[in-house]
Coordinates of C-alpha atoms in Angstrom, one line a residue:
G76 CA -19.2 -1.8 13.7
W77 CA -17.9 1.7 13.5
W78 CA -18.8 2.4 17.1
R79 CA -16.5 -0.3 18.5
F80 CA -13.5 1.9 18.7
N81 CA -10.8 1.4 21.4
D82 CA -8.5 4.4 20.9
V83 CA -10.1 6.2 23.8
D84 CA -7.0 8.4 24.2
I85 CA -8.0 10.1 20.9
R86 CA -11.8 9.9 21.1
P87 CA -12.9 9.1 24.6
D88 CA -16.7 8.9 24.2
Y89 CA -17.7 9.2 20.6
P90 CA -16.4 7.6 17.3
L91 CA -16.2 10.9 15.4
L92 CA -13.6 13.6 15.7
A93 CA -14.0 17.3 15.5
V94 CA -12.2 19.2 12.7
A95 CA -9.7 20.7 15.2
D96 CA -8.9 17.2 16.6
W97 CA -8.3 15.9 13.0
R98 CA -5.9 18.7 12.3
R99 CA -4.0 18.0 15.5
L100 CA -3.9 14.2 14.8
L101 CA -2.6 14.7 11.3
L102 CA 0.2 16.9 12.5
Q103 CA 1.1 14.4 15.2
C104 CA 1.3 11.7 12.5
G105 CA 4.0 13.6 10.6
F106 CA 2.1 15.7 8.2
E107 CA 3.6 19.2 7.6
A108 CA 0.3 20.9 7.1
A109 CA -3.3 19.9 7.7
D110 CA -6.5 21.7 7.0
A111 CA -10.2 21.1 6.4
I112 CA -12.4 22.2 3.4
M113 CA -15.9 22.9 4.6
P114 CA -19.0 24.2 2.7
D115 CA -19.9 27.8 3.2
A116 CA -23.0 27.6 5.3
C117 CA -23.9 31.2 4.6
L118 CA -23.6 30.8 0.9
H119 CA -25.7 27.6 0.6
G120 CA -28.0 28.1 3.5
L121 CA -27.0 24.7 4.9
S122 CA -25.2 23.5 8.0
L123 CA -24.1 20.0 7.0
H124 CA -21.2 19.7 9.6
Q125 CA -19.1 18.0 6.9
A126 CA -15.6 18.6 5.8
V127 CA -12.9 17.2 3.5
L128 CA -9.6 16.8 5.4
V129 CA -6.3 17.4 3.6
G130 CA -2.7 17.0 4.7
R131 CA 0.7 17.3 3.1
A132 CA 3.3 14.7 4.0
A133 CA 6.7 15.9 5.1
K134 CA 9.2 16.0 2.3
D135 CA 12.1 13.5 2.3
R136 CA 11.3 12.2 5.8
D137 CA 14.0 10.1 7.3
H138 CA 13.5 6.4 6.5
D139 CA 16.5 5.1 8.5
G140 CA 15.6 1.8 10.2
Q141 CA 12.8 1.0 7.8
H142 CA 12.8 -2.3 5.8
W143 CA 10.8 -2.3 2.6
L144 CA 9.8 -5.3 0.6
I145 CA 9.0 -4.3 -3.0
F146 CA 7.3 -6.6 -5.5
A147 CA 9.0 -5.0 -8.5
D148 CA 7.3 -4.3 -11.8
E149 CA 9.1 -4.9 -15.1
E150 CA 9.0 -1.2 -16.1
G151 CA 11.5 -0.1 -13.4
G152 CA 9.2 1.6 -11.0
G153 CA 10.2 -0.8 -8.2
L154 CA 13.9 -0.2 -8.8
A155 CA 13.4 3.5 -8.8
L156 CA 11.4 3.4 -5.6
A157 CA 14.1 1.2 -3.9
A158 CA 16.9 3.6 -5.1
R159 CA 15.0 6.6 -3.6
L160 CA 14.3 4.9 -0.3
Q161 CA 17.9 3.7 0.0
T162 CA 19.2 7.3 -0.3
L163 CA 16.9 8.1 2.6
G164 CA 18.4 5.3 4.8
A165 CA 15.9 2.5 4.2
E166 CA 16.8 -1.1 3.5
C167 CA 15.0 -2.6 0.5
S168 CA 14.4 -6.1 -0.7
L169 CA 13.1 -6.6 -4.2
V170 CA 11.0 -9.6 -5.5
W171 CA 10.5 -10.2 -9.2
R172 CA 7.7 -12.2 -10.7
E173 CA 8.7 -15.5 -12.2
W174 CA 7.1 -16.5 -15.4
T175 CA 5.7 -20.0 -15.6
G176 CA 8.5 -22.5 -16.1
S177 CA 11.2 -19.9 -15.8
R178 CA 13.5 -18.6 -13.1
P179 CA 16.3 -16.0 -13.3
A180 CA 19.7 -17.7 -13.3
S181 CA 21.0 -15.3 -10.7
L182 CA 19.9 -12.2 -9.0
P183 CA 21.8 -9.5 -7.1
S184 CA 22.0 -9.6 -3.3
G185 CA 18.8 -8.4 -1.8
Q186 CA 16.6 -9.6 -4.7
D187 CA 14.4 -12.7 -5.0
S188 CA 11.9 -14.1 -7.5
I189 CA 8.7 -16.0 -6.9
R190 CA 5.8 -17.4 -8.9
P191 CA 2.4 -15.7 -8.2
D192 CA 0.9 -19.1 -7.4
D193 CA 3.6 -20.3 -5.0
V194 CA 1.7 -20.3 -1.7
A195 CA 4.6 -21.9 0.3
G196 CA 7.1 -19.6 -1.3
F197 CA 5.3 -16.4 -0.1
A198 CA 5.3 -17.8 3.5
A199 CA 9.0 -18.7 3.3
L200 CA 9.9 -15.3 1.8
I201 CA 8.1 -13.3 4.5
A202 CA 9.6 -15.5 7.3
R203 CA 13.1 -15.2 6.0
L204 CA 13.0 -11.5 5.3
S205 CA 11.4 -10.8 8.8
D206 CA 14.2 -12.7 10.5
G207 CA 16.5 -10.0 11.8
R208 CA 15.4 -6.5 10.7
P209 CA 11.6 -6.6 10.7
L210 CA 9.6 -5.6 7.6
T211 CA 8.0 -2.2 8.0
H212 CA 6.5 -1.7 4.5
I213 CA 5.5 -3.9 1.6
Q214 CA 4.8 -2.4 -1.8
H215 CA 3.1 -4.6 -4.4
L216 CA 3.7 -3.2 -7.9
W217 CA 3.1 -6.3 -10.1
S218 CA -0.2 -5.0 -11.4
L219 CA 1.6 -2.1 -13.0
D220 CA 2.7 -4.5 -15.7
A221 CA -0.9 -5.0 -16.8
T222 CA -1.4 -1.6 -18.5
S223 CA -3.5 -2.6 -21.5
A224 CA -7.3 -2.8 -21.7
S225 CA -6.8 -5.8 -24.0
A226 CA -4.8 -7.8 -21.4
D227 CA -6.0 -11.3 -20.7
P228 CA -8.2 -11.1 -17.6
D229 CA -7.4 -14.7 -16.5
E230 CA -3.7 -14.0 -16.7
V231 CA -4.0 -10.7 -14.9
A232 CA -6.1 -12.3 -12.2
A233 CA -3.5 -15.1 -11.7
V234 CA -0.7 -12.6 -11.4
I235 CA -2.3 -9.9 -9.4
C236 CA -5.0 -11.5 -7.3
Q237 CA -3.3 -14.8 -6.5
S238 CA 0.0 -13.1 -5.5
S239 CA -1.9 -10.5 -3.4
L240 CA -4.0 -13.1 -1.6
H241 CA -1.0 -15.4 -1.0
L242 CA 1.0 -12.4 0.3
V243 CA -1.7 -11.4 2.8
Q244 CA -2.1 -15.0 3.9
A245 CA 1.6 -15.3 4.5
L246 CA 1.7 -12.2 6.6
V247 CA -1.1 -13.6 8.8
S248 CA 0.4 -17.1 9.1
C249 CA 3.9 -16.0 9.9
G250 CA 2.8 -14.6 13.3
L251 CA 4.7 -11.3 13.0
K252 CA 4.6 -9.2 16.2
T253 CA 4.0 -6.1 14.1
L254 CA 2.4 -6.2 10.6
P255 CA 4.1 -4.0 8.0
A256 CA 2.2 -1.4 6.1
L257 CA 0.9 -3.0 2.9
T258 CA 0.2 -1.0 -0.3
F259 CA -1.1 -2.3 -3.7
A260 CA -0.5 -0.1 -6.7
T261 CA -2.5 0.0 -10.0
P262 CA -1.8 2.1 -13.0
G263 CA -2.0 5.7 -11.9
R264 CA -4.6 7.2 -14.2
N265 CA -8.3 7.3 -14.8
G266 CA -8.9 5.3 -17.9
S267 CA -12.4 6.7 -18.4
L268 CA -11.0 10.2 -18.8
A269 CA -8.5 9.0 -21.4
G270 CA -11.1 7.0 -23.3
E271 CA -9.8 3.6 -22.3
H272 CA -11.3 1.4 -19.5
M273 CA -9.1 -1.1 -17.7
P274 CA -11.5 -3.5 -16.0
V275 CA -8.7 -6.1 -15.5
H276 CA -7.8 -4.3 -12.3
A277 CA -11.3 -4.5 -10.8
P278 CA -10.7 -7.9 -9.0
L279 CA -7.8 -6.4 -7.0
W280 CA -9.9 -3.3 -6.1
G281 CA -12.6 -5.6 -5.0
L282 CA -10.2 -7.8 -3.0

């Protein structure tokens, strides 16, 4: 449970942190600014001891020494991300989604392709890319290709959920000394505000 913490150097005897400790911790983690938004006890007549913590990441932080694995989307977001990271000193490896029965004839150096249902392929990919310069970040962008509310839920589940599950399983089975940071992206807007719901992404959020 939440009380079984072991970072006693940060919180020696209680699982919760005071606001001042959160500010200090966020600054130590590389944020340029950190603050807390708290309710006005005098205005509301309440003392809830609650706060919303906000922090601003440092701009253009040095990414030298980082190795990013990007599961690239077909709209170019992965390519743009890789280009940006490379200008900051990071190494990037891109992986494209193979359609059933098709495989690109050739890909540039540093790029691969894989089927979403290829369990062994994910394990081999992680093992090969981790041999040498360890992976530090993995960005999964394949779900950005499913941007229509009318998309086939079965096809989306096969592409997004299968690939995500196989990716996580590969990370665990490869026995990496340090696991890379793992991020899954879905289309960046609230469909309910725009009048269009996109339930096809719900399985990934649940997973």
